[in-house]
C-alpha positions as MATLAB code, in Angstrom:
seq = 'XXXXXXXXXXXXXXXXXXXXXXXXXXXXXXXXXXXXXXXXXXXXXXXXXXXXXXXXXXXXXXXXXXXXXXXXXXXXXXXXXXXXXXXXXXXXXXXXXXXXXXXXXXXXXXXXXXXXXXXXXXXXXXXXXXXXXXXXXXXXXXXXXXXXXXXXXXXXXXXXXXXXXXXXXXXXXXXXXXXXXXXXXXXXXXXXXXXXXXXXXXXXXXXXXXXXXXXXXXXXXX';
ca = [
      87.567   83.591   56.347;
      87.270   85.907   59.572;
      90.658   86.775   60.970;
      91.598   88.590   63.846;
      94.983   90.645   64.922;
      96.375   91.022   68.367;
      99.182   92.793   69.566;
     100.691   92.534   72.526;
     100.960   95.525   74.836;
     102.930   94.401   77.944;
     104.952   91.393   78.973;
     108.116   89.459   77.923;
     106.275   89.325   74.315;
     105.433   93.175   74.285;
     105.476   94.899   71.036;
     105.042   91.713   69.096;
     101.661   91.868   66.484;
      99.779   88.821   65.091;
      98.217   90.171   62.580;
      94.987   88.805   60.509;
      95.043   85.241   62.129;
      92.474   83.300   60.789;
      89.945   82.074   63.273;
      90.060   79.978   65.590;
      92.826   80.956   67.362;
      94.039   79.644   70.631;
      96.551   81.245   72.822;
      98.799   79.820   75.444;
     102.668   78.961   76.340;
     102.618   75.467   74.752;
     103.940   74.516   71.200;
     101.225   74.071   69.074;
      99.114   77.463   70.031;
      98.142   79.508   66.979;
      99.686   82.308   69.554;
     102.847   80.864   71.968;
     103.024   83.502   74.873;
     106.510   83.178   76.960;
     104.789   83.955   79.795;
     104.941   81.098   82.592;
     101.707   82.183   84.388;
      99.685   81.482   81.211;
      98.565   78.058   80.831;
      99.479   75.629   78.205;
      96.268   75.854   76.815;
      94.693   79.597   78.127;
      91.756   80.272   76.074;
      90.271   80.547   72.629;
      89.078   82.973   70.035;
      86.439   81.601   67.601;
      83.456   83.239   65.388;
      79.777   82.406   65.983;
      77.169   84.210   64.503;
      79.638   86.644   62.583;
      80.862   87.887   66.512;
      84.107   87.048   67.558;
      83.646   85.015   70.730;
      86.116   84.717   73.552;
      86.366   81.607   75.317;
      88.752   80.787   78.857;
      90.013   77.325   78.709;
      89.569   76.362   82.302;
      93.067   78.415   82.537;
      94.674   78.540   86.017;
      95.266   81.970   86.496;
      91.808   83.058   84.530;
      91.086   85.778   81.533;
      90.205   89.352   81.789;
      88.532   91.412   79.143;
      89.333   95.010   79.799;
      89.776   94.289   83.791;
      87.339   92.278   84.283;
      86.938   88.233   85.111;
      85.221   86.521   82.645;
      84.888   82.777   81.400;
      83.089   83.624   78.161;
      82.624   86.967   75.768;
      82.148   88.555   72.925;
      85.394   90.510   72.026;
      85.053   94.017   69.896;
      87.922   95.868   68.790;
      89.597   98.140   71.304;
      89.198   95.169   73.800;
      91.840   94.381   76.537;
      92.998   91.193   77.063;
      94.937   89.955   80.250;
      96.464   86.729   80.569;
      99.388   85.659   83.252;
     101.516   89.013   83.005;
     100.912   89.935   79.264;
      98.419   92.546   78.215;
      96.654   91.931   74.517;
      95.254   94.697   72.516;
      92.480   93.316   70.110;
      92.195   94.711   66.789;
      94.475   96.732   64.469;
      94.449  100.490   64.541;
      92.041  100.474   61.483;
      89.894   98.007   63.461;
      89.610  100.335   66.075;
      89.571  103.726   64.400;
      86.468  102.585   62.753;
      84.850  101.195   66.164;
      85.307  104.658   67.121;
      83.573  105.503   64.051;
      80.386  103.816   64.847;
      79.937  104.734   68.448;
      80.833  108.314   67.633;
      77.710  108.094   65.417;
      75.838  106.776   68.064;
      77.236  109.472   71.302;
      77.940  112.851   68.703;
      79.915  113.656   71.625;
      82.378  111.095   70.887;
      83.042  112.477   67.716;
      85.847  115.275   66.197;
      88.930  115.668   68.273;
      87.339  113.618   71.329;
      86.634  110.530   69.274;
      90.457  110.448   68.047;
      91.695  110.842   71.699;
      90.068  107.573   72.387;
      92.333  106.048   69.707;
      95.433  108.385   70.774;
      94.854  107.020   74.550;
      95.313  102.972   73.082;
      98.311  103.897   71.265;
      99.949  106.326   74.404;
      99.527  102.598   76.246;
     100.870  100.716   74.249;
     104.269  103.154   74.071;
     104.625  103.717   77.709;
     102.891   99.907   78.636;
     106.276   99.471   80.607;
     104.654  101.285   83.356;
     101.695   99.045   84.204;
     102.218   97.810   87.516;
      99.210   95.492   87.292;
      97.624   94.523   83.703;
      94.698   93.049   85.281;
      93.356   96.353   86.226;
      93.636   98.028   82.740;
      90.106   98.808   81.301;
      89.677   99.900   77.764;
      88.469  103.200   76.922;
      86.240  101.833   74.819;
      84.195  100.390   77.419;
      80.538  100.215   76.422;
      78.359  103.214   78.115;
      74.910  101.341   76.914;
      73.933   97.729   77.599;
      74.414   95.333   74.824;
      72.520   94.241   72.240;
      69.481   91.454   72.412;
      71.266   88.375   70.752;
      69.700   87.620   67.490;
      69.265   84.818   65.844;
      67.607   83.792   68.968;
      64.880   80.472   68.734;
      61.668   80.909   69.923;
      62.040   79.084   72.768;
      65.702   80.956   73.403;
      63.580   84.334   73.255;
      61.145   83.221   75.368;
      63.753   81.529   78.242;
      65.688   85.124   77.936;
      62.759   87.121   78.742;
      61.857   85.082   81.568;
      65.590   85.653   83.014;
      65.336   89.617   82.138;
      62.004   89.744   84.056;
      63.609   87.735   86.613;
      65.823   90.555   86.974;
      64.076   93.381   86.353;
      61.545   92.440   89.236;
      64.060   92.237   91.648;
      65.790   95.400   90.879;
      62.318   96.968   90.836;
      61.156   95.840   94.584;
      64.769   97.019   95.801;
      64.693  100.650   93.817;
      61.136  100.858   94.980;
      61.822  100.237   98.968;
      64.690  102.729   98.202;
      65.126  106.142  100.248;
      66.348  108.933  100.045;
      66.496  111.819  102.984;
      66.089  115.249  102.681;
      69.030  116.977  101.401;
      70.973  113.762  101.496;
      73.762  112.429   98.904;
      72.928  108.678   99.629;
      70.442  106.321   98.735;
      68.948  103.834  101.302;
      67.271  100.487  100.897;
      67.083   98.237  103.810;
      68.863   94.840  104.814;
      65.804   92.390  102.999;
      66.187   94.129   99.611;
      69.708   94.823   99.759;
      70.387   90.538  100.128;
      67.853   90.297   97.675;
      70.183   92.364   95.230;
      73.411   90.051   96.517;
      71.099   86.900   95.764;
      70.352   88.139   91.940;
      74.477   88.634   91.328;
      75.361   85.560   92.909;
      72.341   83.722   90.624;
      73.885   85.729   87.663;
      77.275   84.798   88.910;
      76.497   80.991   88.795;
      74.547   81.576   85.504;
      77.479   83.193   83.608;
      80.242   80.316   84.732;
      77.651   78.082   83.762;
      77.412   79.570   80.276;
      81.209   79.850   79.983;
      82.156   75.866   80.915;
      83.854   74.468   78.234;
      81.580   72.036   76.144;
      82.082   68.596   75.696;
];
């Protein structure tokens, strides 16, 4: 059975580890949580942690004060080791060191520059947080260092008809990033890039469409 450790890196439960949970695991103040936070801005019920297609899928249960994953908003996501997780005032670390030392691993492989004395800071900057985590003044803006540099990979197990309707949303995209990088200027000797004001809305349009989409995605099924 998959199984999943957190620990806790700020808040009135800092320094407290739940370690190899088996999944799914909800977290939230109430009795009856696999994780009880005492944290009154979490909700009763704040948001779930289950596998699907051997990724560990993060899931915000229409909480009041939302879910971050490494500073940003989010109502759905996949969660990798090295994540950040914000709820109410508390600030959730996901995966053990091991988890995350060999995370490091594999992306080292991938960026050589990552690896050696570089790729351990990575680990040594997670742990220097969670020692001195008294000092956040606001969790919610904590990123991980781990933060992906490259985009992330196609889903797989995809239908054909799932393959087909995500293509048609990536070309979607692509063709309106495309018409605004193409009307794009730059002047001579200039730092800046220009685009004017009809492909610059057109830009705004595609992440308010993707803004919709994604809260779409991450409703809560019945």
């Amino acid at each position: 059975m998959r199984t999943v450790t957190l620990r806790v890196l700020h808040g009135a439960d800092r320094g407290r580890v739940f370690e190899r949970m088996p999944v799914p695991v909800t977290i939230g103040r109430e009795e009856g949580n696999s994780i009880q936070l005492n944290d009154e801005r979490i909700s009763r019920y704040h948001l779930k942690l289950q596998e699907d297609n051997d990724k560990i899928v993060l899931t915000d249960l229409e909480s009041t004060n939302g879910t971050r994953v490494n500073g940003e908003d989010i109502q759905v996501r996949i969660i990798r080791d090295g994540d950040m997780i914000t709820v109410g005032r508390s600030l959730l670390l996901f995966g053990s060191r091991s988890d995350i030392d060999r995370r490091i691993a594999e992306i080292a492989e991938r960026v050589p520059a990552l690896g050696g004395p570089g790729g351990r800071q990575l680990g040594d900057r997670i742990e220097k947080m969670a020692r001195q985590s008294d000092v956040i003044e606001d969790v919610g803006e904590v990123r991980s260092p781990l933060l992906p540099s490259a985009p992330p990979p196609v889903p797989d197990r995809l239908s054909p008809s799932q393959a087909a309707e995500l293509a048609e949303m990536l070309d979607y995209v692509q063709a309106v990033l495309r018409a605004a990088t193409e009307s794009a200027v730059m002047r001579p000797g200039g730092e800046t890039v220009e685009i004017d004001f009809i492909h610059w809305q057109s830009v705004l349009e595609l992440q308010a469409t993707l803004a919709a989409l994604l809260r779409r995605i991450g409703e809560p099924r019945e």
